[in-house]
């Protein structure tokens, strides 16, 4: 449903803010037609749009390998995964639309660079093993981020995340399985798997966003129950999950400082290169231009399909009177 | 209610999916499509990729009339003071069965 913005008189505004605060205090969900502060709405639109954009831009690095998948089984799996990413984008665009923005507006902002997508998708997929590494690490990091979002205070976003998370676990497992096959294969295959993990490890850690001390939106988002855990906390959780999995894969993680800290009960890990993160964010990653150019081209080349579908629908409406 | 969007582009549809025979259709989400037939096909691709459904309804979102969240308290108030509508309201002596 499209959101209908309620415009209360001055007297009602205080009561509405109180009702909103009470709902958050009771850990209740906010639904599209409920009153909400403008900044809460704007924050959600920014975050959900960025999330939706990431899903559809994220189709590109993996789609790059569909025609060259090493077997029919891997190809079918990869196509299903890329199709899921499109689906996730659509769930999320729908959730954003309940906040009173149009899909055209969101796509336009993506195409003109006024809204962002996750920087991870600005890295290239150089070998087949990258598909496995993306499934294991990138989807693994995404799941770590997304599971708490299933309890996000905004109902439509939380519900979309429940669907997404159910589907993501297949993505991560297929990646792990694919990497395991390579790791246990020939020497060259093992080396290819190791190289992919070496390249994707650090960008995956950056997916959790800047350190808590530098994260501009975190505190407010946590107060609004949009975000449930801090960036650093989620990153730590992800590292703890990955280390034993890397051992099971027979692969190493490219961090000489990675070691178990008995006292903290977590792994210690090395410093992240935030300069690289900021460069990619600024548009200077290896594939920023290519990803956006592809997206714009796909949109432009699909225009005739949208027009034809609409013309067909209009003709039939007229015929019906 | 016309099934056609106003803007000359896709309109929004609400999707309801029956997960298996014997259950009612439940709201799955929404999507864009130019007409009902495309909405059904898109709904199949978007909401039933893993055998989540055996039947789908699509309804133009503009056709849904919703109660207002502002009036939620007065609107639902009439049912708030009628606990006698619930079986637990009534006392039954111990040992009485099948009641």
mmCIF file of C-alpha atoms in Angstrom:
data_model
loop_
_atom_site.group_PDB
_atom_site.id
_atom_site.type_symbol
_atom_site.label_atom_id
_atom_site.label_comp_id
_atom_site.label_asym_id
_atom_site.label_seq_id
_atom_site.Cartn_x
_atom_site.Cartn_y
_atom_site.Cartn_z
ATOM 1 C CA UNK A 1 0.000 0.000 0.000
ATOM 2 C CA UNK A 2 1.162 3.510 -0.622
ATOM 3 C CA UNK A 3 1.898 5.439 2.504
ATOM 4 C CA UNK A 4 -0.556 8.130 3.390
ATOM 5 C CA UNK A 5 1.152 10.842 5.325
ATOM 6 C CA UNK A 6 -0.914 11.995 8.207
ATOM 7 C CA UNK A 7 -0.696 15.695 8.851
ATOM 8 C CA UNK A 8 -1.650 16.371 12.436
ATOM 9 C CA UNK A 9 -2.444 19.771 13.835
ATOM 10 C CA UNK A 10 0.011 21.313 16.291
ATOM 11 C CA UNK A 11 -1.885 19.890 19.262
ATOM 12 C CA UNK A 12 -1.755 16.368 17.874
ATOM 13 C CA UNK A 13 1.973 16.394 17.116
ATOM 14 C CA UNK A 14 3.098 15.955 20.724
ATOM 15 C CA UNK A 15 0.757 13.024 21.215
ATOM 16 C CA UNK A 16 1.943 11.410 17.999
ATOM 17 C CA UNK A 17 5.598 11.707 18.968
ATOM 18 C CA UNK A 18 4.732 10.195 22.354
ATOM 19 C CA UNK A 19 2.901 7.296 20.696
ATOM 20 C CA UNK A 20 5.893 6.700 18.421
ATOM 21 C CA UNK A 21 8.328 6.790 21.352
ATOM 22 C CA UNK A 22 6.131 4.432 23.347
ATOM 23 C CA UNK A 23 5.968 1.962 20.477
ATOM 24 C CA UNK A 24 9.772 1.920 20.250
ATOM 25 C CA UNK A 25 10.139 1.622 24.026
ATOM 26 C CA UNK A 26 7.879 -1.461 23.941
ATOM 27 C CA UNK A 27 9.858 -2.846 20.994
ATOM 28 C CA UNK A 28 6.750 -2.678 18.811
ATOM 29 C CA UNK A 29 6.839 -2.257 15.050
ATOM 30 C CA UNK A 30 6.084 0.966 13.212
ATOM 31 C CA UNK A 31 3.805 0.426 10.212
ATOM 32 C CA UNK A 32 3.521 2.522 7.020
ATOM 33 C CA UNK A 33 0.537 4.668 7.973
ATOM 34 C CA UNK A 34 1.676 5.313 11.537
ATOM 35 C CA UNK A 35 2.989 8.751 12.325
ATOM 36 C CA UNK A 36 6.794 8.816 12.384
ATOM 37 C CA UNK A 37 9.389 11.596 12.694
ATOM 38 C CA UNK A 38 10.598 12.933 9.338
ATOM 39 C CA UNK A 39 14.174 11.966 10.138
ATOM 40 C CA UNK A 40 13.171 8.386 10.949
ATOM 41 C CA UNK A 41 11.422 8.199 7.588
ATOM 42 C CA UNK A 42 14.392 9.748 5.748
ATOM 43 C CA UNK A 43 16.878 7.422 7.454
ATOM 44 C CA UNK A 44 14.843 4.373 6.496
ATOM 45 C CA UNK A 45 14.439 5.513 2.908
ATOM 46 C CA UNK A 46 18.200 6.049 2.633
ATOM 47 C CA UNK A 47 19.056 2.698 4.203
ATOM 48 C CA UNK A 48 16.422 0.562 2.454
ATOM 49 C CA UNK A 49 17.156 2.178 -0.919
ATOM 50 C CA UNK A 50 20.885 1.578 -0.511
ATOM 51 C CA UNK A 51 20.131 -1.994 0.457
ATOM 52 C CA UNK A 52 17.850 -2.504 -2.570
ATOM 53 C CA UNK A 53 20.421 -0.949 -4.904
ATOM 54 C CA UNK A 54 23.093 -3.277 -3.477
ATOM 55 C CA UNK A 55 20.962 -6.316 -4.264
ATOM 56 C CA UNK A 56 20.502 -5.443 -7.914
ATOM 57 C CA UNK A 57 24.024 -4.118 -8.501
ATOM 58 C CA UNK A 58 25.221 -7.272 -6.737
ATOM 59 C CA UNK A 59 23.827 -9.336 -9.594
ATOM 60 C CA UNK A 60 26.583 -8.079 -11.890
ATOM 61 C CA UNK A 61 29.812 -9.514 -10.446
ATOM 62 C CA UNK A 62 28.307 -12.999 -10.259
ATOM 63 C CA UNK A 63 26.366 -12.869 -13.507
ATOM 64 C CA UNK A 64 29.802 -12.307 -15.050
ATOM 65 C CA UNK A 65 30.449 -16.057 -14.549
ATOM 66 C CA UNK A 66 27.113 -17.621 -15.503
ATOM 67 C CA UNK A 67 28.159 -18.449 -19.050
ATOM 68 C CA UNK A 68 31.480 -19.849 -17.834
ATOM 69 C CA UNK A 69 30.313 -21.919 -14.859
ATOM 70 C CA UNK A 70 32.308 -25.165 -14.813
ATOM 71 C CA UNK A 71 29.300 -27.516 -14.803
ATOM 72 C CA UNK A 72 25.569 -27.483 -15.470
ATOM 73 C CA UNK A 73 24.976 -27.954 -11.727
ATOM 74 C CA UNK A 74 27.042 -24.896 -10.818
ATOM 75 C CA UNK A 75 25.416 -22.909 -13.595
ATOM 76 C CA UNK A 76 21.869 -23.717 -12.446
ATOM 77 C CA UNK A 77 22.810 -22.814 -8.860
ATOM 78 C CA UNK A 78 24.392 -19.532 -9.916
ATOM 79 C CA UNK A 79 21.397 -18.530 -12.036
ATOM 80 C CA UNK A 80 19.059 -19.264 -9.111
ATOM 81 C CA UNK A 81 21.249 -17.173 -6.834
ATOM 82 C CA UNK A 82 21.406 -14.207 -9.186
ATOM 83 C CA UNK A 83 17.629 -14.414 -9.640
ATOM 84 C CA UNK A 84 17.257 -14.344 -5.852
ATOM 85 C CA UNK A 85 19.298 -11.146 -5.706
ATOM 86 C CA UNK A 86 16.871 -9.522 -8.138
ATOM 87 C CA UNK A 87 14.014 -10.728 -5.929
ATOM 88 C CA UNK A 88 15.654 -9.301 -2.825
ATOM 89 C CA UNK A 89 15.980 -5.970 -4.576
ATOM 90 C CA UNK A 90 12.264 -6.023 -5.380
ATOM 91 C CA UNK A 91 11.233 -6.889 -1.795
ATOM 92 C CA UNK A 92 13.313 -3.963 -0.603
ATOM 93 C CA UNK A 93 12.096 -1.454 -3.198
ATOM 94 C CA UNK A 94 8.543 -2.354 -2.146
ATOM 95 C CA UNK A 95 9.447 -1.765 1.496
ATOM 96 C CA UNK A 96 10.955 1.628 0.613
ATOM 97 C CA UNK A 97 7.852 2.596 -1.337
ATOM 98 C CA UNK A 98 5.676 2.196 1.761
ATOM 99 C CA UNK A 99 7.531 5.270 3.059
ATOM 100 C CA UNK A 100 6.167 7.460 0.285
ATOM 101 C CA UNK A 101 8.890 7.380 -2.370
ATOM 102 C CA UNK A 102 8.378 6.036 -5.884
ATOM 103 C CA UNK A 103 10.455 3.312 -7.414
ATOM 104 C CA UNK A 104 11.300 5.501 -10.414
ATOM 105 C CA UNK A 105 12.668 8.114 -8.053
ATOM 106 C CA UNK A 106 14.871 5.550 -6.295
ATOM 107 C CA UNK A 107 16.224 4.110 -9.540
ATOM 108 C CA UNK A 108 16.887 7.596 -10.814
ATOM 109 C CA UNK A 109 18.902 8.388 -7.701
ATOM 110 C CA UNK A 110 20.928 5.205 -8.164
ATOM 111 C CA UNK A 111 21.567 5.970 -11.825
ATOM 112 C CA UNK A 112 22.698 9.509 -11.095
ATOM 113 C CA UNK A 113 24.880 8.513 -8.148
ATOM 114 C CA UNK A 114 22.779 10.344 -5.571
ATOM 115 C CA UNK A 115 22.145 7.122 -3.649
ATOM 116 C CA UNK A 116 24.802 4.533 -2.990
ATOM 117 C CA UNK A 117 25.078 0.774 -2.993
ATOM 118 C CA UNK A 118 27.445 -1.442 -1.019
ATOM 119 C CA UNK A 119 31.079 -0.803 -1.974
ATOM 120 C CA UNK A 120 31.812 -4.514 -2.052
ATOM 121 C CA UNK A 121 30.250 -4.758 -5.516
ATOM 122 C CA UNK A 122 32.854 -2.405 -6.939
ATOM 123 C CA UNK A 123 35.429 -5.190 -6.808
ATOM 124 C CA UNK A 124 35.890 -7.414 -9.883
ATOM 125 C CA UNK A 125 35.265 -11.163 -10.141
ATOM 126 C CA UNK A 126 38.517 -12.224 -11.763
ATOM 127 C CA UNK A 127 38.214 -16.017 -11.551
ATOM 128 C CA UNK A 128 35.538 -18.665 -11.059
ATOM 129 C CA UNK A 129 36.668 -19.021 -7.434
ATOM 130 C CA UNK A 130 35.452 -15.464 -6.803
ATOM 131 C CA UNK A 131 31.889 -16.732 -7.156
ATOM 132 C CA UNK A 132 32.541 -19.151 -4.282
ATOM 133 C CA UNK A 133 34.303 -16.497 -2.219
ATOM 134 C CA UNK A 134 31.413 -14.062 -2.703
ATOM 135 C CA UNK A 135 28.911 -16.683 -1.565
ATOM 136 C CA UNK A 136 30.930 -17.635 1.481
ATOM 137 C CA UNK A 137 32.298 -14.248 2.585
ATOM 138 C CA UNK A 138 30.150 -11.519 1.046
ATOM 139 C CA UNK A 139 26.848 -13.310 1.607
ATOM 140 C CA UNK A 140 28.119 -14.480 4.982
ATOM 141 C CA UNK A 141 28.803 -10.882 5.998
ATOM 142 C CA UNK A 142 25.439 -9.818 4.578
ATOM 143 C CA UNK A 143 23.657 -12.468 6.657
ATOM 144 C CA UNK A 144 25.478 -11.341 9.804
ATOM 145 C CA UNK A 145 24.247 -7.814 9.071
ATOM 146 C CA UNK A 146 20.750 -8.809 8.027
ATOM 147 C CA UNK A 147 19.656 -11.271 10.695
ATOM 148 C CA UNK A 148 19.300 -8.489 13.314
ATOM 149 C CA UNK A 149 17.402 -6.403 10.718
ATOM 150 C CA UNK A 150 14.601 -8.992 10.876
ATOM 151 C CA UNK A 151 13.803 -7.299 14.222
ATOM 152 C CA UNK A 152 14.110 -3.775 12.859
ATOM 153 C CA UNK A 153 11.443 -1.381 14.155
ATOM 154 C CA UNK A 154 9.981 -0.656 10.704
ATOM 155 C CA UNK A 155 7.558 -3.476 9.897
ATOM 156 C CA UNK A 156 7.836 -3.680 6.084
ATOM 157 C CA UNK A 157 11.662 -3.631 6.221
ATOM 158 C CA UNK A 158 11.743 -6.307 8.929
ATOM 159 C CA UNK A 159 9.350 -8.527 6.966
ATOM 160 C CA UNK A 160 11.399 -8.138 3.780
ATOM 161 C CA UNK A 161 14.510 -9.126 5.722
ATOM 162 C CA UNK A 162 12.867 -12.299 7.005
ATOM 163 C CA UNK A 163 12.310 -13.429 3.427
ATOM 164 C CA UNK A 164 15.806 -12.356 2.379
ATOM 165 C CA UNK A 165 17.516 -14.160 5.253
ATOM 166 C CA UNK A 166 15.670 -17.402 4.543
ATOM 167 C CA UNK A 167 16.997 -17.302 0.991
ATOM 168 C CA UNK A 168 20.510 -16.100 1.775
ATOM 169 C CA UNK A 169 21.551 -19.209 3.645
ATOM 170 C CA UNK A 170 21.537 -21.171 0.393
ATOM 171 C CA UNK A 171 23.755 -18.482 -1.120
ATOM 172 C CA UNK A 172 26.348 -18.839 1.576
ATOM 173 C CA UNK A 173 26.332 -22.628 1.563
ATOM 174 C CA UNK A 174 26.702 -22.950 -2.187
ATOM 175 C CA UNK A 175 29.702 -20.610 -2.008
ATOM 176 C CA UNK A 176 31.295 -22.614 0.758
ATOM 177 C CA UNK A 177 30.717 -25.878 -1.099
ATOM 178 C CA UNK A 178 32.147 -24.462 -4.303
ATOM 179 C CA UNK A 179 35.274 -23.209 -2.524
ATOM 180 C CA UNK A 180 35.669 -26.542 -0.748
ATOM 181 C CA UNK A 181 35.581 -28.390 -4.076
ATOM 182 C CA UNK A 182 38.311 -26.107 -5.416
ATOM 183 C CA UNK A 183 40.371 -26.284 -2.248
ATOM 184 C CA UNK A 184 40.339 -30.078 -2.381
ATOM 185 C CA UNK A 185 40.969 -30.138 -6.131
ATOM 186 C CA UNK A 186 44.209 -29.799 -8.064
ATOM 187 C CA UNK A 187 47.031 -27.605 -6.886
ATOM 188 C CA UNK A 188 46.001 -24.918 -9.376
ATOM 189 C CA UNK A 189 42.366 -25.034 -8.201
ATOM 190 C CA UNK A 190 43.444 -24.769 -4.578
ATOM 191 C CA UNK A 191 45.629 -21.777 -5.437
ATOM 192 C CA UNK A 192 42.723 -20.139 -7.253
ATOM 193 C CA UNK A 193 40.467 -20.581 -4.207
ATOM 194 C CA UNK A 194 43.147 -19.158 -1.910
ATOM 195 C CA UNK A 195 43.696 -16.183 -4.196
ATOM 196 C CA UNK A 196 39.964 -15.401 -4.218
ATOM 197 C CA UNK A 197 39.763 -15.543 -0.416
ATOM 198 C CA UNK A 198 42.875 -13.358 -0.167
ATOM 199 C CA UNK A 199 41.221 -10.708 -2.318
ATOM 200 C CA UNK A 200 37.705 -10.828 -0.797
ATOM 201 C CA UNK A 201 38.533 -11.093 2.912
ATOM 202 C CA UNK A 202 39.294 -7.445 3.690
ATOM 203 C CA UNK A 203 36.557 -5.922 1.520
ATOM 204 C CA UNK A 204 34.116 -8.293 3.281
ATOM 205 C CA UNK A 205 35.183 -6.951 6.682
ATOM 206 C CA UNK A 206 34.629 -3.428 5.374
ATOM 207 C CA UNK A 207 31.004 -4.334 4.588
ATOM 208 C CA UNK A 208 30.121 -3.744 8.248
ATOM 209 C CA UNK A 209 30.877 -0.066 7.794
ATOM 210 C CA UNK A 210 33.275 2.294 9.549
ATOM 211 C CA UNK A 211 34.446 1.679 13.121
ATOM 212 C CA UNK A 212 31.864 2.612 15.738
ATOM 213 C CA UNK A 213 33.764 5.757 16.698
ATOM 214 C CA UNK A 214 33.472 7.103 13.126
ATOM 215 C CA UNK A 215 30.017 5.869 12.252
ATOM 216 C CA UNK A 216 27.806 8.907 11.762
ATOM 217 C CA UNK A 217 24.387 7.256 11.714
ATOM 218 C CA UNK A 218 24.863 4.399 14.184
ATOM 219 C CA UNK A 219 23.797 5.969 17.473
ATOM 220 C CA UNK A 220 20.527 7.387 16.146
ATOM 221 C CA UNK A 221 19.718 4.199 14.239
ATOM 222 C CA UNK A 222 20.225 2.162 17.377
ATOM 223 C CA UNK A 223 17.995 4.506 19.380
ATOM 224 C CA UNK A 224 15.300 3.986 16.742
ATOM 225 C CA UNK A 225 15.676 0.189 16.870
ATOM 226 C CA UNK A 226 16.587 0.185 13.192
ATOM 227 C CA UNK A 227 20.032 -1.090 14.033
ATOM 228 C CA UNK A 228 20.430 -3.620 16.847
ATOM 229 C CA UNK A 229 24.206 -4.096 17.035
ATOM 230 C CA UNK A 230 27.154 -1.826 16.319
ATOM 231 C CA UNK A 231 29.351 -2.163 13.227
ATOM 232 C CA UNK A 232 32.334 -3.388 15.227
ATOM 233 C CA UNK A 233 30.261 -5.899 17.157
ATOM 234 C CA UNK A 234 28.887 -7.449 13.957
ATOM 235 C CA UNK A 235 32.337 -7.449 12.352
ATOM 236 C CA UNK A 236 33.781 -9.271 15.365
ATOM 237 C CA UNK A 237 30.980 -11.813 15.232
ATOM 238 C CA UNK A 238 31.685 -12.411 11.533
ATOM 239 C CA UNK A 239 35.413 -12.941 12.078
ATOM 240 C CA UNK A 240 34.701 -15.426 14.874
ATOM 241 C CA UNK A 241 32.395 -17.376 12.554
ATOM 242 C CA UNK A 242 34.787 -17.365 9.589
ATOM 243 C CA UNK A 243 38.046 -18.516 11.171
ATOM 244 C CA UNK A 244 36.951 -22.111 11.886
ATOM 245 C CA UNK A 245 35.169 -22.248 8.520
ATOM 246 C CA UNK A 246 38.393 -21.247 6.742
ATOM 247 C CA UNK A 247 40.149 -24.068 8.576
ATOM 248 C CA UNK A 248 37.480 -26.504 7.374
ATOM 249 C CA UNK A 249 38.054 -25.224 3.845
ATOM 250 C CA UNK A 250 41.791 -25.783 4.156
ATOM 251 C CA UNK A 251 42.351 -22.117 3.258
ATOM 252 C CA UNK A 252 44.033 -19.313 5.160
ATOM 253 C CA UNK A 253 42.798 -15.786 5.839
ATOM 254 C CA UNK A 254 45.204 -13.035 4.733
ATOM 255 C CA UNK A 255 45.795 -11.482 8.134
ATOM 256 C CA UNK A 256 49.049 -12.148 10.034
ATOM 257 C CA UNK A 257 47.539 -10.592 13.179
ATOM 258 C CA UNK A 258 44.607 -12.976 13.318
ATOM 259 C CA UNK A 259 44.759 -14.988 16.535
ATOM 260 C CA UNK A 260 42.487 -16.234 19.291
ATOM 261 C CA UNK A 261 42.314 -13.997 22.311
ATOM 262 C CA UNK A 262 41.595 -16.227 25.288
ATOM 263 C CA UNK A 263 40.818 -13.313 27.564
ATOM 264 C CA UNK A 264 38.229 -11.677 25.312
ATOM 265 C CA UNK A 265 36.857 -14.912 23.928
ATOM 266 C CA UNK A 266 37.164 -13.518 20.399
ATOM 267 C CA UNK A 267 39.702 -13.465 17.605
ATOM 268 C CA UNK A 268 41.968 -10.445 17.383
ATOM 269 C CA UNK A 269 42.458 -9.213 13.840
ATOM 270 C CA UNK A 270 44.617 -6.702 12.019
ATOM 271 C CA UNK A 271 43.861 -3.105 11.124
ATOM 272 C CA UNK A 272 41.490 -2.491 8.225
ATOM 273 C CA UNK A 273 42.666 -0.184 5.444
ATOM 274 C CA UNK A 274 39.957 2.480 5.725
ATOM 275 C CA UNK A 275 41.682 4.608 3.106
ATOM 276 C CA UNK A 276 40.866 1.934 0.568
ATOM 277 C CA UNK A 277 37.259 1.800 1.816
ATOM 278 C CA UNK A 278 36.888 5.568 1.488
ATOM 279 C CA UNK A 279 38.422 5.595 -1.983
ATOM 280 C CA UNK A 280 35.968 2.960 -3.221
ATOM 281 C CA UNK A 281 33.136 4.840 -1.531
ATOM 282 C CA UNK A 282 34.212 8.002 -3.333
ATOM 283 C CA UNK A 283 33.803 6.206 -6.642
ATOM 284 C CA UNK A 284 37.411 5.220 -7.236
ATOM 285 C CA UNK A 285 37.083 1.456 -6.803
ATOM 286 C CA UNK A 286 38.059 -0.930 -9.598
ATOM 287 C CA UNK A 287 34.522 -1.289 -11.020
ATOM 288 C CA UNK A 288 32.407 1.682 -9.878
ATOM 289 C CA UNK A 289 32.005 3.139 -13.347
ATOM 290 C CA UNK A 290 31.414 -0.188 -15.018
ATOM 291 C CA UNK A 291 28.699 -1.230 -12.538
ATOM 292 C CA UNK A 292 26.731 1.995 -12.882
ATOM 293 C CA UNK A 293 27.147 2.118 -16.653
ATOM 294 C CA UNK A 294 25.813 -1.441 -16.939
ATOM 295 C CA UNK A 295 22.856 -0.617 -14.711
ATOM 296 C CA UNK A 296 21.968 2.481 -16.720
ATOM 297 C CA UNK A 297 22.306 0.605 -19.971
ATOM 298 C CA UNK A 298 20.091 -2.259 -18.761
ATOM 299 C CA UNK A 299 17.477 0.269 -17.658
ATOM 300 C CA UNK A 300 17.573 2.178 -20.946
ATOM 301 C CA UNK A 301 17.534 -0.948 -23.070
ATOM 302 C CA UNK A 302 14.544 -2.246 -21.119
ATOM 303 C CA UNK A 303 12.513 0.916 -21.720
ATOM 304 C CA UNK A 304 10.768 -0.489 -24.792
ATOM 305 C CA UNK A 305 9.667 -3.561 -22.822
ATOM 306 C CA UNK A 306 8.087 -1.418 -20.116
ATOM 307 C CA UNK A 307 6.435 0.781 -22.742
ATOM 308 C CA UNK A 308 5.116 -2.213 -24.697
ATOM 309 C CA UNK A 309 3.701 -3.827 -21.544
ATOM 310 C CA UNK A 310 1.969 -0.593 -20.638
ATOM 311 C CA UNK A 311 0.611 -0.073 -24.168
ATOM 312 C CA UNK A 312 -0.752 -3.613 -24.129
ATOM 313 C CA UNK A 313 -2.389 -3.076 -20.746
ATOM 314 C CA UNK A 314 -3.908 0.235 -21.889
ATOM 315 C CA UNK A 315 -5.316 -1.318 -25.055
ATOM 316 C CA UNK A 316 -7.016 -4.063 -23.082
ATOM 317 C CA UNK A 317 -8.417 -1.604 -20.565
ATOM 318 C CA UNK A 318 -9.945 0.412 -23.406
ATOM 319 C CA UNK A 319 -11.405 -2.697 -24.992
ATOM 320 C CA UNK A 320 -13.070 -3.542 -21.692
ATOM 321 C CA UNK A 321 -14.362 0.006 -21.462
ATOM 322 C CA UNK B 1 -11.896 0.348 -9.157
ATOM 323 C CA UNK B 2 -9.903 0.441 -12.348
ATOM 324 C CA UNK B 3 -6.887 -1.813 -12.593
ATOM 325 C CA UNK B 4 -4.871 0.862 -14.320
ATOM 326 C CA UNK B 5 -2.182 3.055 -12.853
ATOM 327 C CA UNK B 6 -2.618 6.793 -13.044
ATOM 328 C CA UNK B 7 0.882 7.789 -14.040
ATOM 329 C CA UNK B 8 0.963 5.952 -17.354
ATOM 330 C CA UNK B 9 3.401 3.466 -15.844
ATOM 331 C CA UNK B 10 3.397 0.383 -13.683
ATOM 332 C CA UNK B 11 1.023 0.359 -10.781
ATOM 333 C CA UNK B 12 1.371 -1.252 -7.397
ATOM 334 C CA UNK B 13 -0.285 -4.598 -6.599
ATOM 335 C CA UNK B 14 -0.713 -6.446 -3.331
ATOM 336 C CA UNK B 15 0.068 -10.153 -3.512
ATOM 337 C CA UNK B 16 -1.700 -12.861 -1.489
ATOM 338 C CA UNK B 17 -0.430 -16.436 -1.545
ATOM 339 C CA UNK B 18 -2.140 -19.656 -0.455
ATOM 340 C CA UNK B 19 0.756 -21.755 0.788
ATOM 341 C CA UNK B 20 -1.146 -25.041 0.555
ATOM 342 C CA UNK B 21 -4.656 -26.285 0.011
ATOM 343 C CA UNK B 22 -6.791 -25.926 3.106
ATOM 344 C CA UNK B 23 -5.145 -22.652 4.200
ATOM 345 C CA UNK B 24 -6.321 -19.146 3.369
ATOM 346 C CA UNK B 25 -4.413 -16.707 1.183
ATOM 347 C CA UNK B 26 -2.107 -14.492 3.223
ATOM 348 C CA UNK B 27 -0.424 -11.235 2.295
ATOM 349 C CA UNK B 28 3.058 -11.881 0.899
ATOM 350 C CA UNK B 29 4.082 -8.398 -0.253
ATOM 351 C CA UNK B 30 3.635 -6.056 -3.172
ATOM 352 C CA UNK B 31 5.032 -5.539 -6.649
ATOM 353 C CA UNK B 32 4.769 -3.413 -9.783
ATOM 354 C CA UNK B 33 3.091 -4.538 -12.997
ATOM 355 C CA UNK B 34 1.248 -2.882 -15.881
ATOM 356 C CA UNK B 35 -1.769 -5.193 -15.671
ATOM 357 C CA UNK B 36 -3.278 -8.042 -13.664
ATOM 358 C CA UNK B 37 -1.896 -10.790 -15.866
ATOM 359 C CA UNK B 38 1.661 -9.504 -15.586
ATOM 360 C CA UNK B 39 1.139 -8.963 -11.878
ATOM 361 C CA UNK B 40 0.272 -12.661 -11.493
ATOM 362 C CA UNK B 41 3.343 -13.750 -13.425
ATOM 363 C CA UNK B 42 5.613 -11.394 -11.526
ATOM 364 C CA UNK B 43 4.097 -12.589 -8.262
ATOM 365 C CA UNK B 44 4.864 -16.180 -9.209
ATOM 366 C CA UNK B 45 8.486 -15.298 -9.964
ATOM 367 C CA UNK B 46 8.900 -13.077 -6.938
ATOM 368 C CA UNK B 47 7.004 -14.834 -4.157
ATOM 369 C CA UNK B 48 6.896 -18.536 -5.083
ATOM 370 C CA UNK B 49 10.423 -19.412 -6.270
ATOM 371 C CA UNK B 50 10.604 -22.139 -3.620
ATOM 372 C CA UNK B 51 7.167 -23.725 -3.815
ATOM 373 C CA UNK B 52 5.720 -21.264 -1.315
ATOM 374 C CA UNK B 53 2.315 -21.325 -2.964
ATOM 375 C CA UNK B 54 -0.401 -23.212 -4.796
ATOM 376 C CA UNK B 55 -2.570 -20.182 -5.565
ATOM 377 C CA UNK B 56 -2.012 -16.434 -5.890
ATOM 378 C CA UNK B 57 -4.307 -13.388 -5.707
ATOM 379 C CA UNK B 58 -3.196 -9.983 -6.928
ATOM 380 C CA UNK B 59 -5.150 -6.864 -5.986
ATOM 381 C CA UNK B 60 -4.463 -3.260 -7.060
ATOM 382 C CA UNK B 61 -3.110 -1.545 -3.957
ATOM 383 C CA UNK B 62 -5.356 1.416 -4.683
ATOM 384 C CA UNK B 63 -8.376 -0.882 -4.217
ATOM 385 C CA UNK B 64 -7.556 -1.549 -0.584
ATOM 386 C CA UNK B 65 -9.463 0.532 1.944
ATOM 387 C CA UNK B 66 -7.671 0.541 5.272
ATOM 388 C CA UNK B 67 -8.681 1.592 8.749
ATOM 389 C CA UNK B 68 -6.812 4.642 9.979
ATOM 390 C CA UNK B 69 -4.034 4.150 12.512
ATOM 391 C CA UNK B 70 -5.066 7.453 14.136
ATOM 392 C CA UNK B 71 -8.499 6.119 14.931
ATOM 393 C CA UNK B 72 -7.285 2.713 15.984
ATOM 394 C CA UNK B 73 -8.301 3.157 19.619
ATOM 395 C CA UNK B 74 -11.887 4.392 19.117
ATOM 396 C CA UNK B 75 -12.332 2.107 16.119
ATOM 397 C CA UNK B 76 -11.528 -1.074 18.019
ATOM 398 C CA UNK B 77 -12.761 0.156 21.380
ATOM 399 C CA UNK B 78 -16.208 -1.509 21.180
ATOM 400 C CA UNK B 79 -14.595 -4.930 21.587
ATOM 401 C CA UNK B 80 -12.374 -3.891 24.494
ATOM 402 C CA UNK B 81 -14.989 -4.026 27.244
ATOM 403 C CA UNK B 82 -16.674 -7.311 26.311
ATOM 404 C CA UNK B 83 -14.633 -10.040 27.951
ATOM 405 C CA UNK B 84 -17.834 -12.122 28.151
ATOM 406 C CA UNK B 85 -17.252 -12.918 24.475
ATOM 407 C CA UNK B 86 -14.424 -15.221 25.549
ATOM 408 C CA UNK B 87 -15.028 -18.640 27.081
ATOM 409 C CA UNK B 88 -12.460 -17.911 29.781
ATOM 410 C CA UNK B 89 -14.880 -15.284 31.209
ATOM 411 C CA UNK B 90 -17.058 -18.024 32.668
ATOM 412 C CA UNK B 91 -16.488 -20.045 35.819
ATOM 413 C CA UNK B 92 -17.042 -23.751 35.603
ATOM 414 C CA UNK B 93 -17.133 -25.946 38.725
ATOM 415 C CA UNK B 94 -14.285 -28.393 39.051
ATOM 416 C CA UNK B 95 -14.942 -31.793 37.579
ATOM 417 C CA UNK B 96 -17.428 -30.665 34.934
ATOM 418 C CA UNK B 97 -16.300 -32.056 31.601
ATOM 419 C CA UNK B 98 -16.875 -31.428 27.913
ATOM 420 C CA UNK B 99 -17.838 -27.794 28.454
#
